[in-house]
Structures are given as C-alpha cells and as structure tokens.
Coordinates of C-alpha atoms and ligand atoms in Angstrom, one line a residue:
X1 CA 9.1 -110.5 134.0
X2 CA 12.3 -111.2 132.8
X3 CA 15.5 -109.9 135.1
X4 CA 18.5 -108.3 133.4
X5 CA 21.4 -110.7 134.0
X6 CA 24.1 -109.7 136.1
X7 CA 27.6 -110.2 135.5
X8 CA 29.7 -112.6 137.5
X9 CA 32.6 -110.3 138.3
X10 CA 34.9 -113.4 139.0
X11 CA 33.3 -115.9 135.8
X12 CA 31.3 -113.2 132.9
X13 CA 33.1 -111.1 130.8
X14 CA 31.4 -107.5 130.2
X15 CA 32.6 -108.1 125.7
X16 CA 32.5 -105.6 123.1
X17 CA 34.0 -108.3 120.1
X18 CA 35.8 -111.6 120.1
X19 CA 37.5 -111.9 117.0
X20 CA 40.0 -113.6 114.8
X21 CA 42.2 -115.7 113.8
X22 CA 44.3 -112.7 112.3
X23 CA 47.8 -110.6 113.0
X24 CA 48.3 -109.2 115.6
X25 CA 48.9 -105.3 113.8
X26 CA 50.6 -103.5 116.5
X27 CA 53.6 -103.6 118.9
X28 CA 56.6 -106.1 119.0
X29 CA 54.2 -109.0 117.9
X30 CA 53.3 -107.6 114.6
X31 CA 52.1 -109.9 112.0
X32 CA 51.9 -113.0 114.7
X33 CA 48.3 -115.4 114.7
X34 CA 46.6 -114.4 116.9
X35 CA 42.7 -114.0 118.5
X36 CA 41.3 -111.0 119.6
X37 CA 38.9 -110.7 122.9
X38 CA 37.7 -106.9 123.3
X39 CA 36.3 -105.9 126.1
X40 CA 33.4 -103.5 127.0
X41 CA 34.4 -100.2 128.6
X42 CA 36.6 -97.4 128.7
X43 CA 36.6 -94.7 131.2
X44 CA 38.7 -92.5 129.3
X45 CA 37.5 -90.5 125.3
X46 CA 40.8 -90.0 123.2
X47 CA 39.7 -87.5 120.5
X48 CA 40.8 -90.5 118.0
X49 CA 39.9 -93.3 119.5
X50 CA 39.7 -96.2 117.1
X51 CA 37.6 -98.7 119.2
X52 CA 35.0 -96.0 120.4
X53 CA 32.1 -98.8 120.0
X54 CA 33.1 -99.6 123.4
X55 CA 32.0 -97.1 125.3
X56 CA 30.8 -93.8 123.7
X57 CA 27.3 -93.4 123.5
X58 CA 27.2 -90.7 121.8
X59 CA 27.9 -92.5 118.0
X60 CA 26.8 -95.7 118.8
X61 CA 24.6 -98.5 120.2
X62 CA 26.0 -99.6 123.1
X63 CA 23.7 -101.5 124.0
X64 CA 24.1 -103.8 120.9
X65 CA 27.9 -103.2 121.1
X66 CA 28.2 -105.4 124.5
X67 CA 27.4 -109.0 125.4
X68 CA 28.1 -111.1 128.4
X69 CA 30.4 -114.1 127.7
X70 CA 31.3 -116.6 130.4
X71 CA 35.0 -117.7 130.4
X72 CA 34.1 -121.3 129.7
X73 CA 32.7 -120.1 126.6
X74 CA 35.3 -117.9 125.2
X75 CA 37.6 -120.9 126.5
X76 CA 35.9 -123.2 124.0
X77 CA 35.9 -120.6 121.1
X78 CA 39.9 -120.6 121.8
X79 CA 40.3 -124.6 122.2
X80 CA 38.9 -124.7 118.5
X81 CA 42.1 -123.1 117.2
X82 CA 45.2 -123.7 120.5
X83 CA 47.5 -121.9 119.5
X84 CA 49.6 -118.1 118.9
X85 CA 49.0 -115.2 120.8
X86 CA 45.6 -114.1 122.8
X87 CA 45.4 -110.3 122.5
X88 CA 42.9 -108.8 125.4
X89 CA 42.2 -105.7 124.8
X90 CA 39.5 -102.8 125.3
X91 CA 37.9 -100.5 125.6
X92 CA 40.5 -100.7 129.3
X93 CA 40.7 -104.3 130.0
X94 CA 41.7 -103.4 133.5
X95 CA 38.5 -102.1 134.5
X96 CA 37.2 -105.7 134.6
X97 CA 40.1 -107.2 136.9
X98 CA 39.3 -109.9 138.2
X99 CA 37.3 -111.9 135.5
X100 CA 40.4 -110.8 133.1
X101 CA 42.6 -112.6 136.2
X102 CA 40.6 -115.3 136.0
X103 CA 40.7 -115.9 131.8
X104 CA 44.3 -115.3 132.0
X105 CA 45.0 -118.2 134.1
X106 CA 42.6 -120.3 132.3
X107 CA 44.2 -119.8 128.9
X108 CA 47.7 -120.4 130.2
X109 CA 47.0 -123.4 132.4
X110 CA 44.4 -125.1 129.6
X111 CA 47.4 -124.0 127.2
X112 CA 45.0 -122.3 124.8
X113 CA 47.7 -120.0 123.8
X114 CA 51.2 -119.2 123.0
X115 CA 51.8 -116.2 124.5
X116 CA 49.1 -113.4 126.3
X117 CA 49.3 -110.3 125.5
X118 CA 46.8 -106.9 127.3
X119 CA 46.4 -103.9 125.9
X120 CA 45.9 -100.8 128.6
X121 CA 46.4 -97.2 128.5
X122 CA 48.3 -96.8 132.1
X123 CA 45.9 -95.5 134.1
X124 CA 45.0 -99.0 136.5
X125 CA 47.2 -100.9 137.7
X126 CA 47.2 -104.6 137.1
X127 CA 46.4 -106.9 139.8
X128 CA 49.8 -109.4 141.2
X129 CA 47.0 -112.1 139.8
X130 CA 47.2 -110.6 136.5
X131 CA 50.3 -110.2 136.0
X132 CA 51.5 -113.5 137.1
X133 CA 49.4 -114.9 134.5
X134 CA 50.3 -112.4 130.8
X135 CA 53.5 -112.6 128.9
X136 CA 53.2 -108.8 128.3
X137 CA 51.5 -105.7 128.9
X138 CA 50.9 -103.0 125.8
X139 CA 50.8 -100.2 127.5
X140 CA 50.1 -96.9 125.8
X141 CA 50.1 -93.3 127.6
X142 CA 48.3 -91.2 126.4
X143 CA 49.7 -87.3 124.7
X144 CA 47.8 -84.4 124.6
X145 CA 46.7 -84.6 121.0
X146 CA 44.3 -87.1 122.8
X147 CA 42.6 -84.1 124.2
X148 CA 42.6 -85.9 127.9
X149 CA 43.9 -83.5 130.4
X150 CA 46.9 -84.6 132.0
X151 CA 46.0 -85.8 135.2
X152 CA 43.7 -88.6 133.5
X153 CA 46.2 -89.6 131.0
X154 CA 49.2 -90.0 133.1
X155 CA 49.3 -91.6 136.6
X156 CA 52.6 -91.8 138.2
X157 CA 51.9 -94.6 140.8
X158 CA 50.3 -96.8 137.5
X159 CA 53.1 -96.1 135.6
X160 CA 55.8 -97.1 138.0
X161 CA 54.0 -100.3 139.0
X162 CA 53.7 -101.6 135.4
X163 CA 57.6 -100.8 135.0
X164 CA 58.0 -103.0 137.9
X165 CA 56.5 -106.0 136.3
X166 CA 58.7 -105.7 133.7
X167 CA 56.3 -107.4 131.2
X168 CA 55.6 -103.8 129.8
X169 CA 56.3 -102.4 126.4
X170 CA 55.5 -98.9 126.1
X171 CA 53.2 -98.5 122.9
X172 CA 52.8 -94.2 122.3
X173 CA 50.4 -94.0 119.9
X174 CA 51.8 -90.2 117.5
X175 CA 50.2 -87.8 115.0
X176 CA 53.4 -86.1 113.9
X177 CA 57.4 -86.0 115.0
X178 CA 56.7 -82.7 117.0
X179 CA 55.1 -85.5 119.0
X180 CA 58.1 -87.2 119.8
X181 CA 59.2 -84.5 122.8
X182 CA 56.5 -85.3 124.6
X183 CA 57.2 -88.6 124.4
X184 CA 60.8 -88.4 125.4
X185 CA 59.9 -86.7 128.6
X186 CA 57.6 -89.8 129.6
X187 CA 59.9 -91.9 129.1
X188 CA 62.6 -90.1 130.9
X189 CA 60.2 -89.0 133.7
X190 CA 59.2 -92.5 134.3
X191 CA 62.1 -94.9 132.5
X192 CA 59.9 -96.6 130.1
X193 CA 61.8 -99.2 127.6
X194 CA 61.4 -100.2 125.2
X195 CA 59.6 -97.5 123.5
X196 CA 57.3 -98.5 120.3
X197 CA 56.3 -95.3 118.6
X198 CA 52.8 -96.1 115.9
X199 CA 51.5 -93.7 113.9
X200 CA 47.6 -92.2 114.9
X201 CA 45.2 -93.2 111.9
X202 CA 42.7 -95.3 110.5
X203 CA 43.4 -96.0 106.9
X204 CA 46.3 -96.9 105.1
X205 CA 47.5 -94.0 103.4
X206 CA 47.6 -92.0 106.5
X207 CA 49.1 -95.0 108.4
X208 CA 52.3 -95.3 105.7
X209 CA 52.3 -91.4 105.1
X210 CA 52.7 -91.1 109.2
X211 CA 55.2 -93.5 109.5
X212 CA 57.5 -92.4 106.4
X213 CA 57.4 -88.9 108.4
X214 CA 58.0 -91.0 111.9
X215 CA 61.0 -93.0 110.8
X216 CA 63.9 -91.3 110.7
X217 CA 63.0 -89.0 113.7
X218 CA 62.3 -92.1 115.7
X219 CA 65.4 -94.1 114.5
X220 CA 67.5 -90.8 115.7
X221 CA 66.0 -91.3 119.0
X222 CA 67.2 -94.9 119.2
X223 CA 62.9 -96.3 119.5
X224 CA 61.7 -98.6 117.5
X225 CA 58.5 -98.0 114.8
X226 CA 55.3 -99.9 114.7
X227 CA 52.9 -100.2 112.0
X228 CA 48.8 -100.9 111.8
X229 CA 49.3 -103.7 110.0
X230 CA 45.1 -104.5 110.3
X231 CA 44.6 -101.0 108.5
X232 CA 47.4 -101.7 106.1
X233 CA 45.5 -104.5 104.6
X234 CA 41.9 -103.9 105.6
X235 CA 41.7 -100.6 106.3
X236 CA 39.2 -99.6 109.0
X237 CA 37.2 -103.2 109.0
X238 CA 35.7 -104.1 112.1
X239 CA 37.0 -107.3 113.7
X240 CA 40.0 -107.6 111.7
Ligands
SF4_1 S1 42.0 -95.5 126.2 FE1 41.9 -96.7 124.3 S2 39.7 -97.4 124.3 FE2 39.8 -95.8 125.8 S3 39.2 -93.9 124.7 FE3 41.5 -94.0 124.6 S4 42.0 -95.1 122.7 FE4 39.8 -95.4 123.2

C-alpha cells in the first residue's frame, strides 16, 4: 500500500501553480518580469475571488489543483531564468510560514531573483524570518463587498505588525468609488501608506471601465491607481 506523502513543513511547498515568466499585473511593480509561485490554501472566501482554485471545493478539484514541490525544485525551475521579481502569492501564503521562510532565503541568498515580492490579505502576521528575507509585502484588506464579516477581514494586531516592517504596500482591491470611504477609514484607523487602489474584475472591459470610474476619485484622495495588467492582455487565462 502506498502512503500519502506528507509535507515537510520546513522543505515541501503545499502549490496550487508555478508560473511564468510574465508581468507582474498588479501593485507598484506593474509590468516588471517576473515568476509566479502560488500557493495552496486560503482560509478566507471573498465573494470574487479570482484565484478560488486554491481552496474552494465547492467549483473545483482540489485535489488536482495542488501538488507538493520541494524548494530545491522550484529553486532549479527559477535558476533557469535568474533574474526580476519572484511574486509568492496564494491562496494566503502565510499559512505555510515556515517553508515560505525558508524559499525566501534561498532565492535571495542563491540570487535567483531581483526583488521578492508576497501577496497576503492581513490576516497573519509574517514571521521576523520572513520578513528579513522579502523586499515587500502586498498586502490587501479586505471590504465588505467581499462578503467576509469584519472580524475575519480586518485584524488590528496583523495590521499594525505589517506597518512596522515597513516593507508593506497596501493593495485595496474596489468595485465602485462609494468604495473608497471605506477605504479611507482603514487607512486612517491603522496609517496604511501608500495606498494602491485596483479595480475588482476579471476581464478587460470591466477592469478599464472600473478604473476610468476609479481615477479621478482616487487622484482627489491623493492614492495612487493600479491596473490588472494580466487581464488587460489575456483576460481571465490561467497562469498568466
Ligand atoms: S484572501 Fe485572496 S485567495 Fe483568499 S479568498 Fe480572498 S481573494 Fe481569494
């Protein structure tokens, strides 16, 4: 009888996709090189969710959405091409901490990459390890659009920690300018800066519709605007 393998929690990553080379489509490092490693697992269910392969069950296969990749190997799928930006992102790359730790430091100190970038929603806080070893953290709260109630979309103690790295840009992901209150009480509540506002949607029209609606508003408010460049030019294509 064969045993199910189980993950090293220090050396296996729990991964949804690796992908790329391509742009990185969101944030401050729009339209950089970079490659994509996705991890498996989200303990939160945003009504909108664009990467819900990773953990909802009820629309797909999860168990042929996740694979168990060693960091050596995804080290040698990174050494073909050493260079740009590394994107981690989820799913919640937090909830696999210390393997993430572990890849972090073996990109940066094999010089696999430019720069290191995770994506999180704010609701774990990185370990010291982790964020000794990332240039910056993505982070991205949560509204109520997302249909989470508050208290597992906005943590206080998470919040503040990340702001104390300061390695965080604060990525809110918005439907429509009524949005944008919301927004502005996070960011006063908790002093987030900078403030990257993207529109919610998973094809182009809705993307550039959103974001002609988004601009001026968010220009009033002093933020700055980020675009889906990925959906832009291949609309809702996995691994792109
Ligand atoms: S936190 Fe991210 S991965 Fe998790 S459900 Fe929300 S949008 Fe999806």
């Amino acid at each position: 009888m064969k045993l199910p393998t189980v993950p090293d929690a220090d050396r296996d990553l729990v991964v949804n996709e690796t992908f790329g080379p391509t742009f990185q489509g969101e944030g401050p490092s729009t339209g950089r090189y970079a490659r994509f490693i996705r991890l498996f697992g989200c303990h939160l269910s945003c009504s909108w969710c664009d990467s819900a392969q990773t953990h909802d069950g009820s629309r797909y296969d999860l168990d042929a959405e996740h694979q168990v990749i060693s960091v050596e190997d995804v080290l040698c799928w990174l050494a073909a091409e050493p260079r740009g930006l590394v994107v981690i992102t989820g799913g919640e790359p937090l909830l696999q901490p210390r393997v993430v730790g572990t890849l972090a430091h073996a990109i940066r100190d094999a010089g696999l990459a430019t720069d290191i970038e995770i994506e999180t929603s704010g609701t774990l806080a990185p370990t010291p390890d982790i964020v000794a070893a990332v240039t910056q953290f993505n982070v991205s709260p949560k509204l109520a659009h997302s249909g989470l109630h508050r208290h597992q979309r906005i943590r206080p103690t998470v919040l503040h920690q990340l702001v104390t790295t300061h390695k965080a840009i604060w990525k809110f992901v918005v439907q429509d300018p009524s949005d944008l209150d919301e927004v502005e009480d996070l960011v006063s509540a908790f002093g987030l800066a900078p403030v990257w506002v993207m529109p919610e949607g998973t094809d182009s029209a809705t993307v550039l519709a959103r974001m002609r609606l988004l601009a001026d508003p968010v220009l009033e408010r002093g933020w700055h605007l980020s675009t889906r460049l990925h959906t832009l030019l291949w609309e809702n294509d996995r691994a792109r």
